[in-house]
Amino acid sequence: MSQDLTNPGYEIPPEIQNQVTITTLDKIYNWGRRSSIWPMMFGLACCAIEMIVTATSRFDFGRFGMEIMRPSPRQADLMIVAGTVTKKMIPQIVRLYNQMPEPKYVLAMGACASGGGPFKEGYNVVSGVDEFVPVDVYVAGCPPTPQALLNGFITLQKLIDTQSIKTVRWYRREPVAPLPVPVLGPDIMYPQKYAEIREYSLKKRQDQQTVAQQTLDQPPVTDAG
Ligand code: SF4
């Protein structure tokens, strides 16, 4: 391959030999993005401790160009969802995701963020953050080790390498609509679906009333003996 590049079949003027590199726009664009991912600085539970350890000198995710964890979503490219996602927190997570500029990525760190983990089906925990925001990389474990998180970063870099400037969503003509932000009421719900939820609840109540009325209308059971 290097043989082909140094002997392209036409004459290269001596003054630019060894000074010009030819590559594709996609490659250089992706190389720049994959080498400077800035994660948002927040953690939700125990997994966040492992994420913090990944930043320390032993593991040092600064090697990936991502040592600058940003406290503002507007300066972050990567949301690491590190920990248990409760119903109380999910509205804030979706709002922060919407506030991140494109290109942006989400990494679900650990069993809780990926699917609810040990708290799955718990009254206060959502069964995976991917029900609310699109997840690009999942990292398994409870908690995942720093090495596993580093592997997640490498997986994300490989994903970025496959993207093309011509097809990525942030350069499409159509504007990308923000994700609907759920609210926490008696349970988590979307205000946008209010009419649908109301109709469903009214129908359910009507069905219950009908069953109760039918029970009342039945003749009392008498003792045949
Ligand atoms: S996956 Fe395990 S370590 Fe991570 S937040 Fe859940 S319970 Fe804690």
PDB file of C-alpha atoms and ligand atoms in Angstrom:
ATOM      1  CA  MET A   1       0.000   0.000   0.000  1.00  0.00           C
ATOM      2  CA  SER A   2       2.762   2.461   0.978  1.00  0.00           C
ATOM      3  CA  GLN A   3       4.490   1.431  -2.223  1.00  0.00           C
ATOM      4  CA  ASP A   4       1.447   2.622  -4.185  1.00  0.00           C
ATOM      5  CA  LEU A   5       1.281   5.903  -2.324  1.00  0.00           C
ATOM      6  CA  THR A   6       4.938   6.737  -2.847  1.00  0.00           C
ATOM      7  CA  ASN A   7       4.755   5.706  -6.510  1.00  0.00           C
ATOM      8  CA  PRO A   8       1.362   6.992  -7.664  1.00  0.00           C
ATOM      9  CA  GLY A   9       2.231   6.708 -11.360  1.00  0.00           C
ATOM     10  CA  TYR A  10       2.785  10.395 -12.047  1.00  0.00           C
ATOM     11  CA  GLU A  11       5.557  12.773 -11.221  1.00  0.00           C
ATOM     12  CA  ILE A  12       5.488  14.523  -7.836  1.00  0.00           C
ATOM     13  CA  PRO A  13       7.502  17.769  -7.787  1.00  0.00           C
ATOM     14  CA  PRO A  14      10.462  17.420  -5.405  1.00  0.00           C
ATOM     15  CA  GLU A  15       9.434  20.465  -3.320  1.00  0.00           C
ATOM     16  CA  ILE A  16       6.208  18.763  -2.173  1.00  0.00           C
ATOM     17  CA  GLN A  17       7.498  15.222  -1.808  1.00  0.00           C
ATOM     18  CA  ASN A  18       6.938  13.921   1.746  1.00  0.00           C
ATOM     19  CA  GLN A  19       4.827  16.983   2.505  1.00  0.00           C
ATOM     20  CA  VAL A  20       1.476  16.138   0.987  1.00  0.00           C
ATOM     21  CA  THR A  21      -0.863  13.506   2.360  1.00  0.00           C
ATOM     22  CA  ILE A  22      -3.948  12.375   0.511  1.00  0.00           C
ATOM     23  CA  THR A  23      -6.931  11.099   2.451  1.00  0.00           C
ATOM     24  CA  THR A  24     -10.705  11.231   2.328  1.00  0.00           C
ATOM     25  CA  LEU A  25     -12.772  13.953   3.930  1.00  0.00           C
ATOM     26  CA  ASP A  26     -14.668  11.339   5.944  1.00  0.00           C
ATOM     27  CA  LYS A  27     -11.468   9.913   7.329  1.00  0.00           C
ATOM     28  CA  ILE A  28     -10.008  13.181   8.526  1.00  0.00           C
ATOM     29  CA  TYR A  29     -13.360  14.426   9.822  1.00  0.00           C
ATOM     30  CA  ASN A  30     -13.936  11.203  11.770  1.00  0.00           C
ATOM     31  CA  TRP A  31     -10.337  11.162  13.015  1.00  0.00           C
ATOM     32  CA  GLY A  32     -10.812  14.630  14.481  1.00  0.00           C
ATOM     33  CA  ARG A  33     -14.078  13.697  16.194  1.00  0.00           C
ATOM     34  CA  ARG A  34     -13.011  10.304  17.478  1.00  0.00           C
ATOM     35  CA  SER A  35      -9.877  11.805  19.021  1.00  0.00           C
ATOM     36  CA  SER A  36     -11.553  14.608  20.938  1.00  0.00           C
ATOM     37  CA  ILE A  37     -14.734  13.244  22.470  1.00  0.00           C
ATOM     38  CA  TRP A  38     -15.695  15.324  25.469  1.00  0.00           C
ATOM     39  CA  PRO A  39     -17.969  13.467  27.905  1.00  0.00           C
ATOM     40  CA  MET A  40     -20.506  15.239  30.057  1.00  0.00           C
ATOM     41  CA  MET A  41     -19.582  15.291  33.723  1.00  0.00           C
ATOM     42  CA  PHE A  42     -22.313  13.625  35.705  1.00  0.00           C
ATOM     43  CA  GLY A  43     -22.923  10.291  37.364  1.00  0.00           C
ATOM     44  CA  LEU A  44     -26.028   8.623  38.731  1.00  0.00           C
ATOM     45  CA  ALA A  45     -24.922   5.834  41.098  1.00  0.00           C
ATOM     46  CA  CYS A  46     -22.154   3.325  41.882  1.00  0.00           C
ATOM     47  CA  CYS A  47     -21.074   2.977  38.220  1.00  0.00           C
ATOM     48  CA  ALA A  48     -20.027   6.628  38.334  1.00  0.00           C
ATOM     49  CA  ILE A  49     -17.221   5.692  40.753  1.00  0.00           C
ATOM     50  CA  GLU A  50     -15.759   3.364  38.106  1.00  0.00           C
ATOM     51  CA  MET A  51     -16.121   6.130  35.533  1.00  0.00           C
ATOM     52  CA  ILE A  52     -14.194   8.484  37.813  1.00  0.00           C
ATOM     53  CA  VAL A  53     -11.489   5.832  38.291  1.00  0.00           C
ATOM     54  CA  THR A  54     -11.212   5.533  34.492  1.00  0.00           C
ATOM     55  CA  ALA A  55     -10.119   9.165  34.450  1.00  0.00           C
ATOM     56  CA  THR A  56      -7.304   8.598  36.940  1.00  0.00           C
ATOM     57  CA  SER A  57      -3.670   8.041  35.992  1.00  0.00           C
ATOM     58  CA  ARG A  58      -3.786   4.236  36.079  1.00  0.00           C
ATOM     59  CA  PHE A  59      -6.339   4.071  33.243  1.00  0.00           C
ATOM     60  CA  ASP A  60      -6.266   7.660  31.950  1.00  0.00           C
ATOM     61  CA  PHE A  61      -8.960   8.213  29.363  1.00  0.00           C
ATOM     62  CA  GLY A  62      -7.073  11.361  28.452  1.00  0.00           C
ATOM     63  CA  ARG A  63      -5.246   9.051  26.044  1.00  0.00           C
ATOM     64  CA  PHE A  64      -8.424   9.136  23.941  1.00  0.00           C
ATOM     65  CA  GLY A  65      -8.495  12.914  23.838  1.00  0.00           C
ATOM     66  CA  MET A  66     -11.419  12.951  26.238  1.00  0.00           C
ATOM     67  CA  GLU A  67      -9.916  14.130  29.493  1.00  0.00           C
ATOM     68  CA  ILE A  68     -11.969  17.296  29.401  1.00  0.00           C
ATOM     69  CA  MET A  69     -15.251  16.280  31.026  1.00  0.00           C
ATOM     70  CA  ARG A  70     -17.633  19.131  30.508  1.00  0.00           C
ATOM     71  CA  PRO A  71     -20.086  20.311  33.152  1.00  0.00           C
ATOM     72  CA  SER A  72     -22.263  21.855  30.424  1.00  0.00           C
ATOM     73  CA  PRO A  73     -24.213  19.742  27.913  1.00  0.00           C
ATOM     74  CA  ARG A  74     -23.603  22.407  25.290  1.00  0.00           C
ATOM     75  CA  GLN A  75     -19.891  21.559  25.269  1.00  0.00           C
ATOM     76  CA  ALA A  76     -20.212  17.768  25.444  1.00  0.00           C
ATOM     77  CA  ASP A  77     -20.219  15.118  22.693  1.00  0.00           C
ATOM     78  CA  LEU A  78     -20.779  12.043  24.833  1.00  0.00           C
ATOM     79  CA  MET A  79     -23.306  11.270  27.523  1.00  0.00           C
ATOM     80  CA  ILE A  80     -22.077   8.431  29.739  1.00  0.00           C
ATOM     81  CA  VAL A  81     -25.131   7.206  31.614  1.00  0.00           C
ATOM     82  CA  ALA A  82     -23.285   5.808  34.613  1.00  0.00           C
ATOM     83  CA  GLY A  83     -25.669   4.324  37.127  1.00  0.00           C
ATOM     84  CA  THR A  84     -29.260   3.576  38.001  1.00  0.00           C
ATOM     85  CA  VAL A  85     -31.752   5.638  36.009  1.00  0.00           C
ATOM     86  CA  THR A  86     -34.662   6.482  38.257  1.00  0.00           C
ATOM     87  CA  LYS A  87     -38.003   7.814  37.098  1.00  0.00           C
ATOM     88  CA  LYS A  88     -37.187  11.011  38.938  1.00  0.00           C
ATOM     89  CA  MET A  89     -33.950  11.493  36.955  1.00  0.00           C
ATOM     90  CA  ILE A  90     -35.048  10.520  33.439  1.00  0.00           C
ATOM     91  CA  PRO A  91     -36.713  13.887  32.598  1.00  0.00           C
ATOM     92  CA  GLN A  92     -33.439  15.645  33.423  1.00  0.00           C
ATOM     93  CA  ILE A  93     -31.407  13.137  31.378  1.00  0.00           C
ATOM     94  CA  VAL A  94     -33.590  13.614  28.293  1.00  0.00           C
ATOM     95  CA  ARG A  95     -33.482  17.402  28.725  1.00  0.00           C
ATOM     96  CA  LEU A  96     -29.666  17.322  28.964  1.00  0.00           C
ATOM     97  CA  TYR A  97     -29.512  15.094  25.876  1.00  0.00           C
ATOM     98  CA  ASN A  98     -31.608  17.605  23.954  1.00  0.00           C
ATOM     99  CA  GLN A  99     -29.284  20.398  25.062  1.00  0.00           C
ATOM    100  CA  MET A 100     -26.189  18.633  23.692  1.00  0.00           C
ATOM    101  CA  PRO A 101     -25.231  19.810  20.205  1.00  0.00           C
ATOM    102  CA  GLU A 102     -24.765  17.327  17.363  1.00  0.00           C
ATOM    103  CA  PRO A 103     -22.772  15.192  16.822  1.00  0.00           C
ATOM    104  CA  LYS A 104     -23.614  13.492  20.092  1.00  0.00           C
ATOM    105  CA  TYR A 105     -23.429   9.959  21.405  1.00  0.00           C
ATOM    106  CA  VAL A 106     -24.775   8.018  24.367  1.00  0.00           C
ATOM    107  CA  LEU A 107     -22.970   5.236  26.224  1.00  0.00           C
ATOM    108  CA  ALA A 108     -25.020   3.159  28.664  1.00  0.00           C
ATOM    109  CA  MET A 109     -22.602   2.104  31.390  1.00  0.00           C
ATOM    110  CA  GLY A 110     -23.548  -0.956  33.409  1.00  0.00           C
ATOM    111  CA  ALA A 111     -26.553  -3.178  33.930  1.00  0.00           C
ATOM    112  CA  CYS A 112     -28.751  -0.459  35.443  1.00  0.00           C
ATOM    113  CA  ALA A 113     -28.406   2.023  32.581  1.00  0.00           C
ATOM    114  CA  SER A 114     -28.649  -0.737  29.971  1.00  0.00           C
ATOM    115  CA  GLY A 115     -31.728  -2.515  31.270  1.00  0.00           C
ATOM    116  CA  GLY A 116     -32.622  -1.685  34.852  1.00  0.00           C
ATOM    117  CA  GLY A 117     -30.029  -4.036  36.372  1.00  0.00           C
ATOM    118  CA  PRO A 118     -30.776  -5.415  39.822  1.00  0.00           C
ATOM    119  CA  PHE A 119     -33.613  -2.885  40.142  1.00  0.00           C
ATOM    120  CA  LYS A 120     -35.423  -3.911  36.958  1.00  0.00           C
ATOM    121  CA  GLU A 121     -39.194  -3.630  37.366  1.00  0.00           C
ATOM    122  CA  GLY A 122     -38.623  -1.638  40.543  1.00  0.00           C
ATOM    123  CA  TYR A 123     -41.299   0.961  41.206  1.00  0.00           C
ATOM    124  CA  ASN A 124     -38.874   3.858  40.818  1.00  0.00           C
ATOM    125  CA  VAL A 125     -36.422   2.674  38.141  1.00  0.00           C
ATOM    126  CA  VAL A 126     -36.722   2.705  34.344  1.00  0.00           C
ATOM    127  CA  SER A 127     -35.884  -0.528  32.505  1.00  0.00           C
ATOM    128  CA  GLY A 128     -33.049   0.915  30.460  1.00  0.00           C
ATOM    129  CA  VAL A 129     -32.190   4.438  29.402  1.00  0.00           C
ATOM    130  CA  ASP A 130     -32.624   3.399  25.751  1.00  0.00           C
ATOM    131  CA  GLU A 131     -36.383   3.601  26.232  1.00  0.00           C
ATOM    132  CA  PHE A 132     -35.915   7.367  26.318  1.00  0.00           C
ATOM    133  CA  VAL A 133     -32.690   8.324  24.498  1.00  0.00           C
ATOM    134  CA  PRO A 134     -30.872   6.521  21.634  1.00  0.00           C
ATOM    135  CA  VAL A 135     -27.912   4.528  22.964  1.00  0.00           C
ATOM    136  CA  ASP A 136     -24.857   3.972  20.743  1.00  0.00           C
ATOM    137  CA  VAL A 137     -22.747   1.730  22.986  1.00  0.00           C
ATOM    138  CA  TYR A 138     -23.648  -0.565  25.883  1.00  0.00           C
ATOM    139  CA  VAL A 139     -21.037  -1.560  28.451  1.00  0.00           C
ATOM    140  CA  ALA A 140     -21.901  -4.708  30.420  1.00  0.00           C
ATOM    141  CA  GLY A 141     -21.177  -5.227  34.112  1.00  0.00           C
ATOM    142  CA  CYS A 142     -22.348  -4.366  37.595  1.00  0.00           C
ATOM    143  CA  PRO A 143     -20.302  -2.275  37.824  1.00  0.00           C
ATOM    144  CA  PRO A 144     -18.231  -2.442  34.632  1.00  0.00           C
ATOM    145  CA  THR A 145     -14.519  -2.179  35.315  1.00  0.00           C
ATOM    146  CA  PRO A 146     -12.557   0.826  34.046  1.00  0.00           C
ATOM    147  CA  GLN A 147     -11.086  -1.493  31.401  1.00  0.00           C
ATOM    148  CA  ALA A 148     -14.617  -2.326  30.231  1.00  0.00           C
ATOM    149  CA  LEU A 149     -15.424   1.371  29.976  1.00  0.00           C
ATOM    150  CA  LEU A 150     -12.229   1.943  27.976  1.00  0.00           C
ATOM    151  CA  ASN A 151     -13.355  -0.851  25.674  1.00  0.00           C
ATOM    152  CA  GLY A 152     -16.674   0.988  25.339  1.00  0.00           C
ATOM    153  CA  PHE A 153     -14.793   4.119  24.266  1.00  0.00           C
ATOM    154  CA  ILE A 154     -12.843   2.126  21.670  1.00  0.00           C
ATOM    155  CA  THR A 155     -16.124   0.653  20.399  1.00  0.00           C
ATOM    156  CA  LEU A 156     -17.515   4.169  20.085  1.00  0.00           C
ATOM    157  CA  GLN A 157     -14.426   5.251  18.162  1.00  0.00           C
ATOM    158  CA  LYS A 158     -14.916   2.330  15.766  1.00  0.00           C
ATOM    159  CA  LEU A 159     -18.533   3.401  15.303  1.00  0.00           C
ATOM    160  CA  ILE A 160     -17.456   6.970  14.505  1.00  0.00           C
ATOM    161  CA  ASP A 161     -14.970   5.605  11.958  1.00  0.00           C
ATOM    162  CA  THR A 162     -17.845   4.070   9.990  1.00  0.00           C
ATOM    163  CA  GLN A 163     -19.835   7.302   9.701  1.00  0.00           C
ATOM    164  CA  SER A 164     -19.915   9.383   6.561  1.00  0.00           C
ATOM    165  CA  ILE A 165     -20.306  13.134   6.371  1.00  0.00           C
ATOM    166  CA  LYS A 166     -22.837  12.555   3.578  1.00  0.00           C
ATOM    167  CA  THR A 167     -25.277  10.507   5.631  1.00  0.00           C
ATOM    168  CA  VAL A 168     -24.937  11.606   9.269  1.00  0.00           C
ATOM    169  CA  ARG A 169     -28.146  12.952  10.759  1.00  0.00           C
ATOM    170  CA  TRP A 170     -26.716  16.332  11.759  1.00  0.00           C
ATOM    171  CA  TYR A 171     -26.080  17.414   8.177  1.00  0.00           C
ATOM    172  CA  ARG A 172     -29.495  16.484   6.848  1.00  0.00           C
ATOM    173  CA  ARG A 173     -31.705  19.246   5.485  1.00  0.00           C
ATOM    174  CA  GLU A 174     -34.638  18.393   7.737  1.00  0.00           C
ATOM    175  CA  PRO A 175     -34.272  19.757  11.277  1.00  0.00           C
ATOM    176  CA  VAL A 176     -33.908  17.084  13.952  1.00  0.00           C
ATOM    177  CA  ALA A 177     -36.762  17.384  16.441  1.00  0.00           C
ATOM    178  CA  PRO A 178     -35.805  17.301  20.138  1.00  0.00           C
ATOM    179  CA  LEU A 179     -36.793  14.174  22.026  1.00  0.00           C
ATOM    180  CA  PRO A 180     -40.012  14.443  24.012  1.00  0.00           C
ATOM    181  CA  VAL A 181     -39.231  15.049  27.680  1.00  0.00           C
ATOM    182  CA  PRO A 182     -41.237  12.778  30.001  1.00  0.00           C
ATOM    183  CA  VAL A 183     -42.564  14.055  33.315  1.00  0.00           C
ATOM    184  CA  LEU A 184     -42.816  12.313  36.644  1.00  0.00           C
ATOM    185  CA  GLY A 185     -46.386  12.135  37.904  1.00  0.00           C
ATOM    186  CA  PRO A 186     -47.842   9.139  39.719  1.00  0.00           C
ATOM    187  CA  ASP A 187     -45.637   7.349  37.186  1.00  0.00           C
ATOM    188  CA  ILE A 188     -43.479   8.478  34.279  1.00  0.00           C
ATOM    189  CA  MET A 189     -45.539   9.838  31.372  1.00  0.00           C
ATOM    190  CA  TYR A 190     -45.315  12.008  28.279  1.00  0.00           C
ATOM    191  CA  PRO A 191     -47.403  15.204  28.329  1.00  0.00           C
ATOM    192  CA  GLN A 192     -47.523  14.939  24.525  1.00  0.00           C
ATOM    193  CA  LYS A 193     -49.549  11.740  24.950  1.00  0.00           C
ATOM    194  CA  TYR A 194     -51.983  13.317  27.386  1.00  0.00           C
ATOM    195  CA  ALA A 195     -55.088  12.849  25.170  1.00  0.00           C
ATOM    196  CA  GLU A 196     -54.205   9.188  24.517  1.00  0.00           C
ATOM    197  CA  ILE A 197     -53.561   8.484  28.215  1.00  0.00           C
ATOM    198  CA  ARG A 198     -56.806  10.228  29.218  1.00  0.00           C
ATOM    199  CA  GLU A 199     -58.834   8.251  26.700  1.00  0.00           C
ATOM    200  CA  TYR A 200     -57.255   4.992  27.891  1.00  0.00           C
ATOM    201  CA  SER A 201     -57.909   5.832  31.557  1.00  0.00           C
ATOM    202  CA  LEU A 202     -61.544   6.807  30.918  1.00  0.00           C
ATOM    203  CA  LYS A 203     -62.165   3.597  28.988  1.00  0.00           C
ATOM    204  CA  LYS A 204     -60.570   1.550  31.756  1.00  0.00           C
ATOM    205  CA  ARG A 205     -62.754   3.234  34.382  1.00  0.00           C
ATOM    206  CA  GLN A 206     -65.850   2.703  32.246  1.00  0.00           C
ATOM    207  CA  ASP A 207     -65.019  -1.008  31.902  1.00  0.00           C
ATOM    208  CA  GLN A 208     -64.584  -1.304  35.675  1.00  0.00           C
ATOM    209  CA  GLN A 209     -67.935   0.408  36.292  1.00  0.00           C
ATOM    210  CA  THR A 210     -69.651  -1.906  33.798  1.00  0.00           C
ATOM    211  CA  VAL A 211     -68.231  -4.988  35.531  1.00  0.00           C
ATOM    212  CA  ALA A 212     -69.295  -3.616  38.949  1.00  0.00           C
ATOM    213  CA  GLN A 213     -72.821  -2.907  37.667  1.00  0.00           C
ATOM    214  CA  GLN A 214     -73.133  -6.409  36.158  1.00  0.00           C
ATOM    215  CA  THR A 215     -72.104  -7.889  39.498  1.00  0.00           C
ATOM    216  CA  LEU A 216     -74.786  -5.849  41.292  1.00  0.00           C
ATOM    217  CA  ASP A 217     -77.445  -6.806  38.730  1.00  0.00           C
ATOM    218  CA  GLN A 218     -76.912 -10.528  39.196  1.00  0.00           C
ATOM    219  CA  PRO A 219     -79.657 -12.197  41.274  1.00  0.00           C
ATOM    220  CA  PRO A 220     -78.555 -13.209  44.744  1.00  0.00           C
ATOM    221  CA  VAL A 221     -77.485 -16.827  45.130  1.00  0.00           C
ATOM    222  CA  THR A 222     -80.027 -18.727  47.231  1.00  0.00           C
ATOM    223  CA  ASP A 223     -79.539 -21.938  49.083  1.00  0.00           C
ATOM    224  CA  ALA A 224     -81.322 -24.677  47.018  1.00  0.00           C
ATOM    225  CA  GLY A 225     -81.758 -26.911  50.076  1.00  0.00           C
TER     226      GLY A 225
HETATM  227  S1  SF4 B   1     -25.016  -1.560  37.394  1.00  0.00           S
HETATM  228 FE1  SF4 B   1     -24.446  -2.203  39.463  1.00  0.00          FE
HETATM  229  S2  SF4 B   1     -22.748  -0.874  40.013  1.00  0.00           S
HETATM  230 FE2  SF4 B   1     -23.790   0.096  38.267  1.00  0.00          FE
HETATM  231  S3  SF4 B   1     -25.266   1.514  39.170  1.00  0.00           S
HETATM  232 FE3  SF4 B   1     -26.306  -0.433  38.852  1.00  0.00          FE
HETATM  233  S4  SF4 B   1     -26.113  -1.505  40.818  1.00  0.00           S
HETATM  234 FE4  SF4 B   1     -24.577   0.130  40.807  1.00  0.00          FE
END
